[in-house]
Coordinates of C-alpha atoms and ligand atoms in Angstrom, one line a residue:
M1 CA -1.0 9.9 0.3
C2 CA 0.8 12.2 -2.2
G3 CA 3.8 12.0 -4.3
I4 CA 6.7 14.4 -4.0
L5 CA 9.6 14.9 -6.5
G6 CA 12.4 17.4 -6.8
I7 CA 15.4 17.7 -9.1
I8 CA 18.4 19.9 -9.2
S9 CA 20.5 19.6 -12.4
K10 CA 22.7 21.3 -14.9
K11 CA 20.1 20.7 -17.6
D12 CA 16.4 21.3 -18.0
I13 CA 14.3 19.1 -15.7
I14 CA 10.7 19.9 -16.6
T15 CA 10.2 16.8 -18.8
A16 CA 12.1 14.6 -16.4
M17 CA 9.8 15.8 -13.6
I18 CA 6.7 14.9 -15.5
D19 CA 8.1 11.4 -16.2
G20 CA 8.8 11.0 -12.5
L21 CA 5.4 12.3 -11.5
K22 CA 3.8 9.6 -13.6
K23 CA 5.7 7.0 -11.7
L24 CA 4.5 8.5 -8.4
A25 CA 0.8 8.8 -9.6
Y26 CA -0.1 5.6 -7.7
R27 CA 0.4 7.6 -4.5
G28 CA -2.4 10.1 -5.4
Y29 CA -3.8 11.4 -8.6
D30 CA -6.5 14.0 -8.2
S31 CA -4.3 17.0 -9.1
S32 CA -0.7 17.8 -9.8
G33 CA 1.8 20.6 -10.3
L34 CA 5.4 21.7 -10.4
A35 CA 7.5 24.8 -9.7
T36 CA 10.8 26.1 -10.8
I37 CA 12.9 29.3 -10.4
N38 CA 13.7 31.6 -13.3
D39 CA 15.7 34.8 -12.5
K40 CA 15.0 34.4 -8.8
T41 CA 11.3 34.2 -9.5
I42 CA 9.2 31.2 -8.6
I43 CA 7.0 29.9 -11.5
K44 CA 4.3 27.3 -11.0
R45 CA 2.1 25.2 -13.2
R46 CA -0.8 23.2 -11.6
A47 CA -3.8 21.3 -12.9
S48 CA -6.7 19.3 -11.5
G49 CA -7.2 15.7 -12.5
K50 CA -4.6 13.4 -14.0
I51 CA -1.0 14.3 -14.7
E52 CA -1.8 14.3 -18.4
N53 CA -3.7 17.5 -17.7
L54 CA -0.6 19.1 -16.3
E55 CA 1.3 17.9 -19.4
K56 CA -1.2 19.6 -21.7
L57 CA -1.0 22.8 -19.7
L58 CA 2.8 22.8 -20.1
E59 CA 2.5 22.2 -23.8
H60 CA 0.7 25.5 -24.4
D61 CA 2.2 27.3 -21.4
P62 CA 5.7 25.9 -21.2
I63 CA 8.3 26.6 -18.5
K64 CA 12.0 25.8 -18.3
G65 CA 14.3 25.3 -15.4
N66 CA 17.1 23.2 -13.9
L67 CA 15.8 23.2 -10.4
G68 CA 12.2 22.2 -9.5
I69 CA 9.7 20.5 -7.2
A70 CA 6.7 18.6 -8.3
H71 CA 3.7 16.9 -6.6
T72 CA 0.8 14.5 -7.4
R73 CA -2.0 14.8 -4.8
W74 CA -4.5 12.8 -2.9
A75 CA -6.7 15.4 -1.3
T76 CA -7.0 15.6 2.5
H77 CA -7.9 19.2 3.2
G78 CA -9.5 21.1 0.3
A79 CA -11.2 19.8 -2.8
P80 CA -9.1 18.2 -5.6
N81 CA -8.8 21.4 -7.8
E82 CA -6.1 23.6 -9.2
I83 CA -6.2 26.1 -6.4
N84 CA -5.5 23.4 -3.8
A85 CA -3.0 21.6 -6.0
H86 CA 0.7 21.8 -4.9
P87 CA 3.1 23.5 -5.1
H88 CA 1.9 26.2 -2.8
A89 CA 4.0 29.4 -2.8
T90 CA 4.7 32.8 -1.7
S91 CA 6.9 35.2 -3.7
K92 CA 9.9 33.7 -1.8
V93 CA 9.1 30.1 -1.1
A94 CA 7.4 27.2 -2.9
I95 CA 6.6 23.9 -1.2
V96 CA 5.2 20.5 -2.0
H97 CA 3.9 18.4 1.0
N98 CA 2.9 14.8 1.8
G99 CA 1.2 14.3 5.1
I100 CA -1.1 16.3 7.4
I101 CA -0.3 19.5 9.4
E102 CA -2.5 19.0 12.4
N103 CA -2.0 22.5 13.8
Y104 CA -2.5 24.4 10.5
K105 CA -5.4 26.3 11.8
D106 CA -3.4 27.6 14.8
I107 CA -0.7 28.6 12.4
I108 CA -3.1 30.5 10.2
A109 CA -4.4 32.3 13.3
E110 CA -0.9 33.4 14.1
L111 CA 0.0 34.5 10.5
K112 CA 0.2 38.3 10.1
N113 CA -0.8 38.1 6.5
K114 CA -3.8 35.7 6.6
N115 CA -5.3 37.3 3.5
L116 CA -2.4 36.0 1.4
L117 CA -3.7 32.4 1.8
N118 CA -5.3 31.2 -1.4
S119 CA -6.2 27.6 -0.8
E120 CA -8.3 25.4 1.6
T121 CA -5.3 23.2 2.3
D122 CA -3.3 22.6 5.5
S123 CA -0.1 22.6 3.4
E124 CA -0.1 26.2 2.2
V125 CA 0.7 27.6 5.7
I126 CA 4.1 25.9 5.4
A127 CA 5.1 28.3 2.6
H128 CA 4.0 31.3 4.5
L129 CA 5.6 30.2 7.8
L130 CA 8.9 29.5 6.2
T131 CA 8.7 32.8 4.3
N132 CA 8.2 34.6 7.6
F133 CA 11.2 32.9 9.2
L134 CA 13.4 33.8 6.3
E135 CA 12.2 37.4 6.3
E136 CA 13.0 37.6 10.0
G137 CA 16.6 37.1 8.9
F138 CA 17.1 33.4 9.8
D139 CA 19.2 31.4 7.3
I140 CA 18.0 28.3 5.6
N141 CA 19.0 25.8 8.3
K142 CA 17.8 27.9 11.2
S143 CA 14.5 28.6 9.3
I144 CA 14.0 24.8 8.7
M145 CA 14.7 24.0 12.4
K146 CA 12.1 26.5 13.4
L147 CA 9.7 25.0 10.9
L148 CA 10.3 21.5 12.4
E149 CA 9.6 22.9 15.8
K150 CA 6.4 24.7 14.8
L151 CA 4.7 22.1 12.5
K152 CA 2.7 19.3 14.2
G153 CA 1.7 16.2 12.3
A154 CA 3.4 14.2 9.6
F155 CA 5.1 15.9 6.7
A156 CA 7.6 15.3 3.9
L157 CA 8.5 18.5 2.1
G158 CA 10.2 19.6 -1.1
I159 CA 11.1 23.3 -0.9
L160 CA 12.4 26.0 -3.3
I161 CA 13.6 29.4 -2.1
S162 CA 13.6 32.0 -4.8
N163 CA 17.1 33.5 -4.2
E164 CA 18.7 30.1 -3.4
N165 CA 19.8 27.7 -6.2
K166 CA 19.3 24.8 -3.8
L167 CA 16.7 22.0 -3.5
I168 CA 15.6 21.4 0.1
A169 CA 13.9 18.4 1.6
V170 CA 12.4 17.9 5.1
R171 CA 11.1 14.8 6.7
K172 CA 9.0 14.1 9.8
G173 CA 6.6 11.2 9.8
S174 CA 6.2 10.8 6.1
P175 CA 8.8 9.0 3.9
L176 CA 11.3 11.0 1.8
A177 CA 14.3 9.7 -0.2
I178 CA 17.3 11.3 -1.7
G179 CA 18.5 10.1 -5.1
Y180 CA 22.1 10.6 -6.2
G181 CA 22.8 11.2 -9.9
E182 CA 25.6 12.4 -12.2
N183 CA 25.6 16.3 -12.0
Q184 CA 22.1 16.1 -10.7
N185 CA 20.4 15.0 -7.5
Y186 CA 16.8 14.2 -6.6
I187 CA 14.3 14.0 -3.8
G188 CA 11.3 11.7 -4.0
S189 CA 8.6 10.1 -1.8
D190 CA 10.0 6.7 -2.5
A191 CA 12.4 4.7 -4.6
V192 CA 9.7 4.0 -7.2
G193 CA 9.5 7.7 -8.0
L194 CA 13.3 7.9 -8.3
A195 CA 13.6 4.7 -10.4
P196 CA 13.6 6.6 -13.7
Y197 CA 16.7 8.5 -12.6
T198 CA 18.9 6.6 -10.2
K199 CA 19.2 3.4 -8.1
K200 CA 21.4 5.2 -5.5
I201 CA 19.0 6.1 -2.7
S202 CA 19.2 7.4 0.9
Y203 CA 16.2 7.6 3.1
L204 CA 15.9 10.6 5.4
E205 CA 15.1 10.0 9.1
D206 CA 12.5 11.9 11.1
G207 CA 13.8 15.4 11.8
D208 CA 16.2 15.3 8.9
W209 CA 16.5 18.0 6.3
A210 CA 18.6 18.0 3.3
V211 CA 20.1 20.7 1.1
L212 CA 20.9 19.5 -2.4
D213 CA 23.1 21.0 -5.1
V214 CA 24.0 19.4 -8.4
D215 CA 27.1 17.9 -7.0
K216 CA 26.6 17.9 -3.2
V217 CA 24.0 16.7 -0.7
E218 CA 24.1 17.8 2.9
I219 CA 21.8 16.2 5.4
F220 CA 21.2 17.7 8.8
N221 CA 19.4 16.8 12.0
Q222 CA 19.1 19.0 15.1
G223 CA 21.4 21.5 13.3
K224 CA 24.2 19.0 12.8
L225 CA 25.5 17.4 9.6
V226 CA 24.5 13.7 9.6
N227 CA 25.2 10.7 7.4
R228 CA 22.5 8.5 5.9
D229 CA 23.5 5.3 4.1
I230 CA 23.3 5.3 0.3
N231 CA 21.7 2.0 -0.8
I232 CA 21.3 0.6 -4.3
T233 CA 17.6 0.0 -4.7
S234 CA 16.5 -3.2 -6.4
I235 CA 13.6 -1.2 -8.0
S236 CA 14.5 -0.7 -11.6
R237 CA 12.7 1.4 -14.2
L238 CA 11.7 -1.9 -15.8
S239 CA 10.1 -3.2 -12.6
I240 CA 7.8 -0.3 -12.6
E241 CA 6.7 -0.5 -16.2
K242 CA 3.6 -2.3 -17.3
G243 CA 5.5 -4.9 -19.3
G244 CA 3.0 -5.2 -22.1
F245 CA -0.1 -5.4 -19.8
K246 CA -2.8 -2.8 -20.1
H247 CA -2.9 -2.2 -16.4
Y248 CA -0.4 -2.5 -13.5
M249 CA -3.0 -4.6 -11.6
H250 CA -3.2 -7.1 -14.4
K251 CA 0.6 -7.4 -14.6
E252 CA 0.8 -7.8 -10.8
I253 CA -1.8 -10.5 -10.7
H254 CA 0.3 -12.4 -13.2
E255 CA 3.5 -11.7 -11.4
Q256 CA 2.2 -13.7 -8.4
P257 CA 3.7 -17.1 -9.3
T258 CA 7.1 -15.4 -9.6
A259 CA 6.7 -13.4 -6.5
I260 CA 5.7 -16.4 -4.5
G261 CA 8.6 -18.3 -6.0
E262 CA 11.0 -15.7 -4.9
T263 CA 9.4 -15.7 -1.4
L264 CA 9.5 -19.4 -1.3
K265 CA 13.3 -19.5 -2.1
S266 CA 14.0 -16.9 0.5
F267 CA 12.4 -19.0 3.3
I268 CA 12.8 -22.6 2.2
D269 CA 16.1 -24.6 1.6
L270 CA 15.0 -26.5 -1.5
D271 CA 17.8 -29.1 -1.0
T272 CA 16.9 -30.0 2.5
K273 CA 13.3 -29.0 2.2
S274 CA 13.5 -27.2 5.5
L275 CA 12.8 -23.7 6.7
K276 CA 15.7 -21.2 6.6
L277 CA 14.0 -18.3 8.4
N278 CA 16.0 -16.7 11.2
S279 CA 13.9 -14.6 13.6
K280 CA 14.7 -13.3 17.0
L281 CA 11.1 -12.9 18.0
F282 CA 9.4 -15.9 16.4
N283 CA 10.4 -18.5 18.9
E284 CA 8.8 -21.1 21.2
S285 CA 8.2 -18.6 24.0
I286 CA 5.4 -16.9 22.0
S287 CA 2.1 -18.1 23.4
R288 CA -0.2 -15.4 21.9
I289 CA -0.3 -13.3 18.7
T290 CA -2.1 -10.1 17.9
M291 CA -2.3 -9.1 14.2
I292 CA -3.1 -5.6 13.2
A293 CA -3.5 -4.1 9.7
C294 CA -5.9 -2.3 7.4
G295 CA -7.8 -3.2 4.3
T296 CA -6.5 -6.1 2.2
S297 CA -3.6 -6.6 4.7
S298 CA -6.2 -7.1 7.5
Y299 CA -7.7 -9.9 5.4
A300 CA -4.4 -11.6 5.2
C301 CA -4.4 -11.5 9.0
K302 CA -7.9 -13.1 9.0
V303 CA -6.6 -16.0 6.9
A304 CA -3.4 -16.4 8.9
R305 CA -5.2 -16.6 12.2
F306 CA -6.4 -20.1 11.2
W307 CA -2.8 -21.2 10.4
F308 CA -1.3 -20.0 13.7
E309 CA -4.1 -21.6 15.7
K310 CA -3.9 -24.8 13.7
L311 CA -0.1 -25.2 13.4
A312 CA 1.2 -23.5 16.5
G313 CA -1.8 -24.0 18.8
I314 CA -1.8 -20.5 20.1
P315 CA -4.7 -17.9 20.4
V316 CA -4.7 -15.1 17.9
H317 CA -6.3 -11.8 18.2
I318 CA -7.0 -9.6 15.1
D319 CA -8.1 -6.0 14.7
I320 CA -8.0 -3.2 12.2
A321 CA -5.5 -0.6 13.1
S322 CA -7.9 2.4 13.2
E323 CA -9.9 0.6 16.0
Y324 CA -7.3 -1.3 17.9
R325 CA -5.3 1.8 18.9
Y326 CA -8.2 3.0 21.1
R327 CA -8.6 -0.2 23.0
N328 CA -7.0 -0.5 26.4
I329 CA -5.3 -3.8 26.0
T330 CA -2.4 -5.2 28.0
H331 CA 0.1 -7.4 26.2
S332 CA 1.8 -10.2 28.0
D333 CA 5.6 -10.8 27.8
N334 CA 5.2 -13.9 25.6
E335 CA 2.9 -12.1 23.2
L336 CA 3.9 -10.9 19.8
V337 CA 2.1 -8.0 18.0
L338 CA 2.3 -8.3 14.2
F339 CA 1.8 -5.4 11.9
I340 CA 1.1 -6.2 8.2
S341 CA 1.4 -3.5 5.6
Q342 CA 2.2 -3.5 1.9
S343 CA 3.4 0.1 1.8
G344 CA 4.7 0.3 5.4
E345 CA 3.3 3.8 5.4
T346 CA -0.4 3.4 6.3
R347 CA -0.9 6.1 8.9
D348 CA -3.6 4.1 10.8
T349 CA -1.2 1.2 11.2
I350 CA 1.8 3.5 12.1
A351 CA -0.3 5.3 14.7
C352 CA -1.3 2.0 16.2
L353 CA 2.3 0.7 16.2
E354 CA 3.4 3.8 18.0
E355 CA 0.8 3.3 20.7
I356 CA 1.6 -0.4 21.1
K357 CA 5.3 0.3 21.4
K358 CA 4.6 2.5 24.4
T359 CA 3.3 -0.6 26.2
G360 CA 6.6 -2.3 25.7
A361 CA 5.0 -5.1 23.7
K362 CA 7.3 -6.9 21.1
T363 CA 6.4 -5.7 17.6
F364 CA 7.0 -7.5 14.3
S365 CA 6.1 -6.3 10.9
I366 CA 5.7 -7.7 7.4
V367 CA 6.0 -5.0 4.8
N368 CA 6.7 -4.8 1.1
V369 CA 8.8 -1.7 1.2
S370 CA 12.1 -1.8 2.9
E371 CA 13.1 1.4 4.8
S372 CA 9.3 2.1 5.3
S373 CA 8.2 3.7 8.5
I374 CA 6.5 0.6 9.9
A375 CA 9.7 -1.5 9.1
R376 CA 11.8 1.1 10.9
L377 CA 9.5 1.4 13.9
S378 CA 9.1 -2.4 14.5
D379 CA 11.5 -4.5 16.7
E380 CA 11.8 -7.0 13.8
T381 CA 10.6 -7.0 10.3
I382 CA 10.3 -9.3 7.3
L383 CA 10.2 -8.0 3.7
T384 CA 7.7 -9.6 1.4
L385 CA 9.3 -10.1 -2.0
A386 CA 6.4 -9.0 -4.2
G387 CA 8.4 -6.2 -5.8
P388 CA 6.9 -2.8 -6.3
E389 CA 3.1 -2.9 -6.3
I390 CA 1.8 0.1 -8.3
G391 CA -1.8 -0.8 -8.9
V392 CA -3.9 0.7 -6.1
A393 CA -5.7 -2.6 -5.6
S394 CA -3.3 -4.9 -3.7
T395 CA -2.8 -8.3 -5.3
K396 CA 0.7 -9.8 -5.3
A397 CA 1.4 -8.1 -2.0
F398 CA -1.6 -9.9 -0.5
T399 CA -0.5 -13.4 -1.6
T400 CA 3.1 -12.8 -0.6
Q401 CA 1.8 -11.6 2.8
L402 CA -0.2 -14.9 3.1
F403 CA 2.8 -17.0 2.1
T404 CA 5.1 -15.2 4.6
L405 CA 2.5 -15.6 7.4
L406 CA 2.1 -19.3 6.6
I407 CA 5.9 -19.8 6.8
L408 CA 5.9 -18.0 10.2
A409 CA 3.0 -20.2 11.4
V410 CA 4.9 -23.4 10.4
K411 CA 8.1 -22.0 12.0
L412 CA 6.3 -21.4 15.2
G413 CA 4.6 -24.8 15.1
V414 CA 8.0 -26.5 14.7
A415 CA 9.5 -24.4 17.4
K416 CA 6.7 -25.3 19.8
N417 CA 6.9 -29.0 18.8
K418 CA 3.3 -28.9 17.4
V419 CA 4.5 -29.6 13.9
S420 CA 6.6 -32.7 13.6
P421 CA 9.6 -32.9 11.2
D422 CA 7.5 -35.1 8.9
E423 CA 4.6 -32.7 8.9
E424 CA 7.0 -29.9 8.2
K425 CA 8.3 -31.7 5.2
T426 CA 4.8 -32.4 3.9
I427 CA 3.8 -28.8 4.3
I428 CA 7.0 -27.6 2.5
D429 CA 6.3 -30.0 -0.3
D430 CA 2.8 -28.5 -0.6
L431 CA 4.2 -24.9 -0.5
I432 CA 6.7 -25.7 -3.2
E433 CA 3.8 -26.5 -5.5
V434 CA 2.1 -23.1 -5.0
P435 CA 3.8 -21.1 -7.9
S436 CA 2.9 -23.8 -10.5
L437 CA -0.7 -24.1 -9.1
M438 CA -1.0 -20.4 -9.4
T439 CA 0.2 -20.5 -13.0
K440 CA -2.3 -23.2 -13.9
T441 CA -5.1 -21.2 -12.3
L442 CA -4.2 -18.0 -14.1
N443 CA -4.2 -20.0 -17.4
N444 CA -7.9 -20.3 -17.0
E445 CA -8.4 -16.6 -16.8
D446 CA -10.7 -16.5 -19.8
K447 CA -13.3 -18.4 -17.8
I448 CA -13.3 -15.7 -15.2
R449 CA -13.5 -13.1 -17.9
N450 CA -16.6 -14.8 -19.3
I451 CA -18.2 -14.8 -15.8
A452 CA -17.3 -11.1 -15.5
S453 CA -19.0 -10.3 -18.8
E454 CA -22.2 -11.8 -17.4
I455 CA -22.3 -9.9 -14.1
Y456 CA -20.5 -6.6 -14.6
T457 CA -23.8 -4.6 -14.7
A458 CA -24.8 -5.8 -11.2
R459 CA -25.4 -3.1 -8.6
D460 CA -24.8 -5.3 -5.6
V461 CA -22.7 -8.5 -5.2
L462 CA -22.4 -10.8 -2.2
Y463 CA -19.3 -12.9 -1.5
L464 CA -19.7 -15.9 0.8
G465 CA -17.2 -18.2 2.5
R466 CA -16.5 -20.0 5.7
G467 CA -13.2 -20.2 7.7
E468 CA -10.3 -19.0 5.6
A469 CA -12.7 -18.6 2.7
H470 CA -14.6 -16.0 4.7
A471 CA -11.5 -13.8 4.7
I472 CA -11.1 -14.4 0.9
A473 CA -14.8 -13.4 0.5
L474 CA -14.1 -10.1 2.3
E475 CA -11.0 -9.5 0.1
G476 CA -13.0 -10.3 -3.0
A477 CA -15.7 -7.8 -2.1
L478 CA -13.1 -5.2 -1.3
K479 CA -11.3 -5.7 -4.7
L480 CA -14.6 -5.4 -6.5
K481 CA -15.7 -2.3 -4.6
E482 CA -12.4 -0.4 -5.0
I483 CA -11.9 -0.8 -8.7
S484 CA -15.4 -1.2 -10.2
Y485 CA -17.3 0.9 -7.8
I486 CA -20.0 -1.8 -7.5
H487 CA -21.4 -2.3 -4.0
A488 CA -20.1 -5.6 -2.7
E489 CA -20.1 -7.3 0.7
G490 CA -18.2 -10.3 2.0
Y491 CA -20.1 -12.4 4.5
A492 CA -19.5 -15.5 6.6
A493 CA -21.6 -18.0 4.7
G494 CA -23.3 -19.1 7.9
E495 CA -24.3 -15.6 8.7
L496 CA -26.3 -14.9 5.5
K497 CA -29.5 -16.5 7.0
H498 CA -29.3 -14.2 10.0
G499 CA -30.6 -11.2 7.9
P500 CA -28.5 -10.5 4.8
I501 CA -30.3 -13.2 2.8
A502 CA -33.0 -10.6 2.5
L503 CA -30.8 -8.9 0.0
V504 CA -30.9 -11.9 -2.4
D505 CA -32.8 -11.8 -5.6
E506 CA -32.1 -12.6 -9.3
N507 CA -30.3 -9.3 -9.7
V508 CA -27.7 -10.0 -6.9
P509 CA -24.9 -12.3 -8.0
V510 CA -23.6 -14.4 -5.1
I511 CA -20.0 -15.5 -5.3
G512 CA -19.6 -18.7 -3.2
I513 CA -16.0 -19.5 -2.2
L514 CA -15.9 -23.2 -1.2
P515 CA -12.9 -25.3 -1.9
T516 CA -13.1 -29.0 -1.0
N517 CA -12.5 -29.3 2.8
K518 CA -14.3 -30.2 5.9
I519 CA -16.7 -27.2 5.7
F520 CA -17.5 -27.5 2.0
N521 CA -21.0 -29.0 2.7
K522 CA -21.9 -26.3 5.1
T523 CA -21.2 -23.6 2.6
A524 CA -22.9 -25.6 -0.2
S525 CA -26.0 -25.6 2.0
N526 CA -25.9 -21.9 2.4
L527 CA -25.7 -21.5 -1.3
A528 CA -28.7 -23.8 -1.7
E529 CA -30.6 -21.4 0.5
V530 CA -29.6 -18.6 -1.9
Y531 CA -30.6 -20.7 -4.9
A532 CA -34.0 -21.4 -3.4
R533 CA -34.6 -17.7 -3.4
G534 CA -33.7 -17.1 -7.0
G535 CA -30.1 -16.0 -6.4
K536 CA -27.6 -16.3 -9.2
I537 CA -24.6 -18.3 -7.9
I538 CA -21.0 -18.2 -9.0
S539 CA -19.1 -20.9 -7.3
I540 CA -15.3 -20.7 -6.9
T541 CA -14.3 -24.2 -5.9
D542 CA -12.1 -27.0 -7.2
Q543 CA -12.7 -30.0 -9.5
K544 CA -14.1 -32.1 -6.8
G545 CA -16.3 -29.4 -5.4
A546 CA -17.6 -28.5 -8.9
K547 CA -19.2 -31.9 -9.3
K548 CA -21.2 -31.4 -6.1
I549 CA -22.2 -27.8 -6.6
N550 CA -23.0 -27.5 -10.3
D551 CA -26.7 -28.1 -10.0
I552 CA -27.2 -24.8 -8.2
S553 CA -24.4 -22.8 -9.8
S554 CA -25.0 -20.5 -12.8
Y555 CA -21.2 -20.4 -13.2
I556 CA -18.3 -22.4 -11.7
F557 CA -14.6 -21.6 -11.6
S558 CA -12.4 -24.4 -10.4
I559 CA -9.0 -23.8 -8.8
E560 CA -6.3 -26.4 -8.9
E561 CA -6.6 -29.1 -6.2
C562 CA -4.2 -28.4 -3.4
S563 CA -3.6 -28.8 0.3
E564 CA -6.1 -27.1 2.6
L565 CA -3.3 -24.9 4.0
C566 CA -2.5 -23.6 0.5
Q567 CA -6.1 -23.1 -0.7
P568 CA -6.4 -19.4 0.3
L569 CA -3.3 -18.6 -1.8
I570 CA -4.9 -20.1 -4.9
L571 CA -8.4 -18.8 -4.1
A572 CA -7.1 -15.2 -4.1
L573 CA -6.4 -15.4 -7.9
P574 CA -10.0 -15.8 -9.3
I575 CA -11.4 -13.2 -7.0
Q576 CA -8.7 -10.7 -8.1
L577 CA -9.3 -11.6 -11.8
L578 CA -13.0 -11.3 -11.4
A579 CA -12.8 -7.8 -9.9
Y580 CA -10.2 -6.8 -12.6
H581 CA -12.3 -8.0 -15.6
I582 CA -15.5 -6.5 -14.2
A583 CA -13.8 -3.2 -13.8
V584 CA -12.4 -3.4 -17.4
F585 CA -15.9 -4.1 -18.7
K586 CA -17.2 -1.1 -16.7
G587 CA -14.4 1.1 -18.0
T588 CA -13.3 2.3 -14.6
D589 CA -9.7 3.4 -14.0
V590 CA -8.3 0.1 -12.7
D591 CA -4.9 1.3 -11.6
Q592 CA -6.1 4.7 -10.2
P593 CA -9.7 4.2 -9.0
R594 CA -11.6 7.3 -8.0
N595 CA -11.1 8.6 -4.4
L596 CA -8.3 6.2 -3.6
A597 CA -4.5 6.2 -3.2
K598 CA -2.0 3.3 -3.0
S599 CA -1.1 4.0 0.6
V600 CA -3.3 6.0 2.9
T601 CA -0.9 8.1 4.9
V602 CA -3.6 10.1 6.7
E603 CA -5.8 8.9 9.6
Ligands
AGP1 C1 -6.2 -2.9 -1.0 O1 -6.5 -3.3 -2.3 C2 -6.4 -1.5 -0.7 N1 -5.6 -0.7 -1.6 C3 -6.3 -1.1 0.7 O2 -7.3 -1.8 1.4 C4 -4.9 -1.4 1.4 O3 -4.8 -2.8 1.6 C5 -4.9 -0.8 2.8 O4 -5.0 0.6 2.6 C6 -3.7 -1.1 3.6 O5 -2.5 -0.7 2.9 P1 -1.1 -1.3 3.4 O6 -1.1 -2.7 3.2 O7 -0.1 -0.5 2.5 O8 -1.0 -0.9 4.8

């Protein structure tokens, strides 16, 4: 995924664009660049690596302008270097692009002036194609319409045309927003990137293009002027600052009690202690659920499967989006297909949702970004109230996904008379305790930091759990991999003896996740098998469990005692903190780990 920005103003915009790019860096950060127009001449500055490199370049090779486009990249086609960095330009057109042009090779083959291509990217052809249309005499609108017809794939574009004092934006398949200011207007990949400038946002629809001036914005679709609602985004500049934390991820880990508190208040009437969730699709007719997601969001599904099976008594099927879309599965009328996504822009999940919609199945999504593609494509959607999540490693979005899924499971259980009114009230009482339980757990962060200091040099780490804790083990391994670059694997604890236990020796820390519940003893036995082979065990349990497991544990971290339903919500915190502190000890880039982007908008 990449970040796009554009500004048209009465004053110089170069510094403002750098500020905005820094807010968008979570979308991709392997290279960056910007372009402006001076005396009808396109001028670019581009740099590989972090945006600070572009800033340094501008310090000794400055440019000025009141109209510009900017881009921060996560490479898809072409290495992350200066040549492949955006903007890409001809003498007449400069573009920045987020997405993938699937037919770029065909377009290259058709270009008269192939030797003018400088980069290895799919994006550069857009500048040449648009230049050709303009040189054939088509005006801006007609040229953009021809571009929309020609390009295949997903794209959000920011465009400058050397002899036009206009900022142009085009959207098809990748998100793009318009920001409205005073004597200046903006385009951006999302509201986070526009937060430094404005809270007045419109989202373009597929096939839209916009022509912006300092005091006017025109949006077109199919050649006709269209209106797009202007919303006031809740994302403020403050909400995307680090707030005194060294890393966004650390801030977002500590925001979880608040995020869950907000989510709780939105779903539970605290006076009557009853659910207040209105949903067209979540009703007693649902007899089967399929849940589809990627990465951390898929682990939220793996936890929630137990809740739907336990509380609503229905079968649940789970798959990762990049696999499910190729399966030939029919969906019954009383089945609901859930799509879980923090960004709402994960291409694998979108592509799967588009396939499933063709079958006529009912689709429901849980996303953290309103107006995102997945929210717009689903029959019904629920917004998690985590607030903007900037750290690439998902934390507060994960626990708010879990909380939302648990509420839906309770709602379905009540609707199907599987959960009695008394049981509902007991569960709600337990849920109301979650924010304070999280706070108490986070207050013991130093214990996790000490454990991290003991194991951060490991080359391999195993995470073990059973039931819901198996999903937490998978999530813990992913967190560690993606921000510390240590190889880690999550395993079903019972599965270790069927082969992977061969990996165990004194150099392989084994994180056992075993809260007190009916399968505690089973997991404890699996850890004993590890101990017998010299493995170093870190047990994540609760006070009761700690007493039983301390003889074989090198380290123990106890979460607050809580109901079994709520355990996964609390267990998420120590595994997030462990990955965070290990990465800090290793000195990796916690918020922008190598090779990654916050939302993967390519397949
Ligand atoms: C999680 O820490 C990772 N950044 C990644 O696995 C992420 O969960 C996955 O790419 C799915 O993203 P989404 O929730 O925005 O769809």
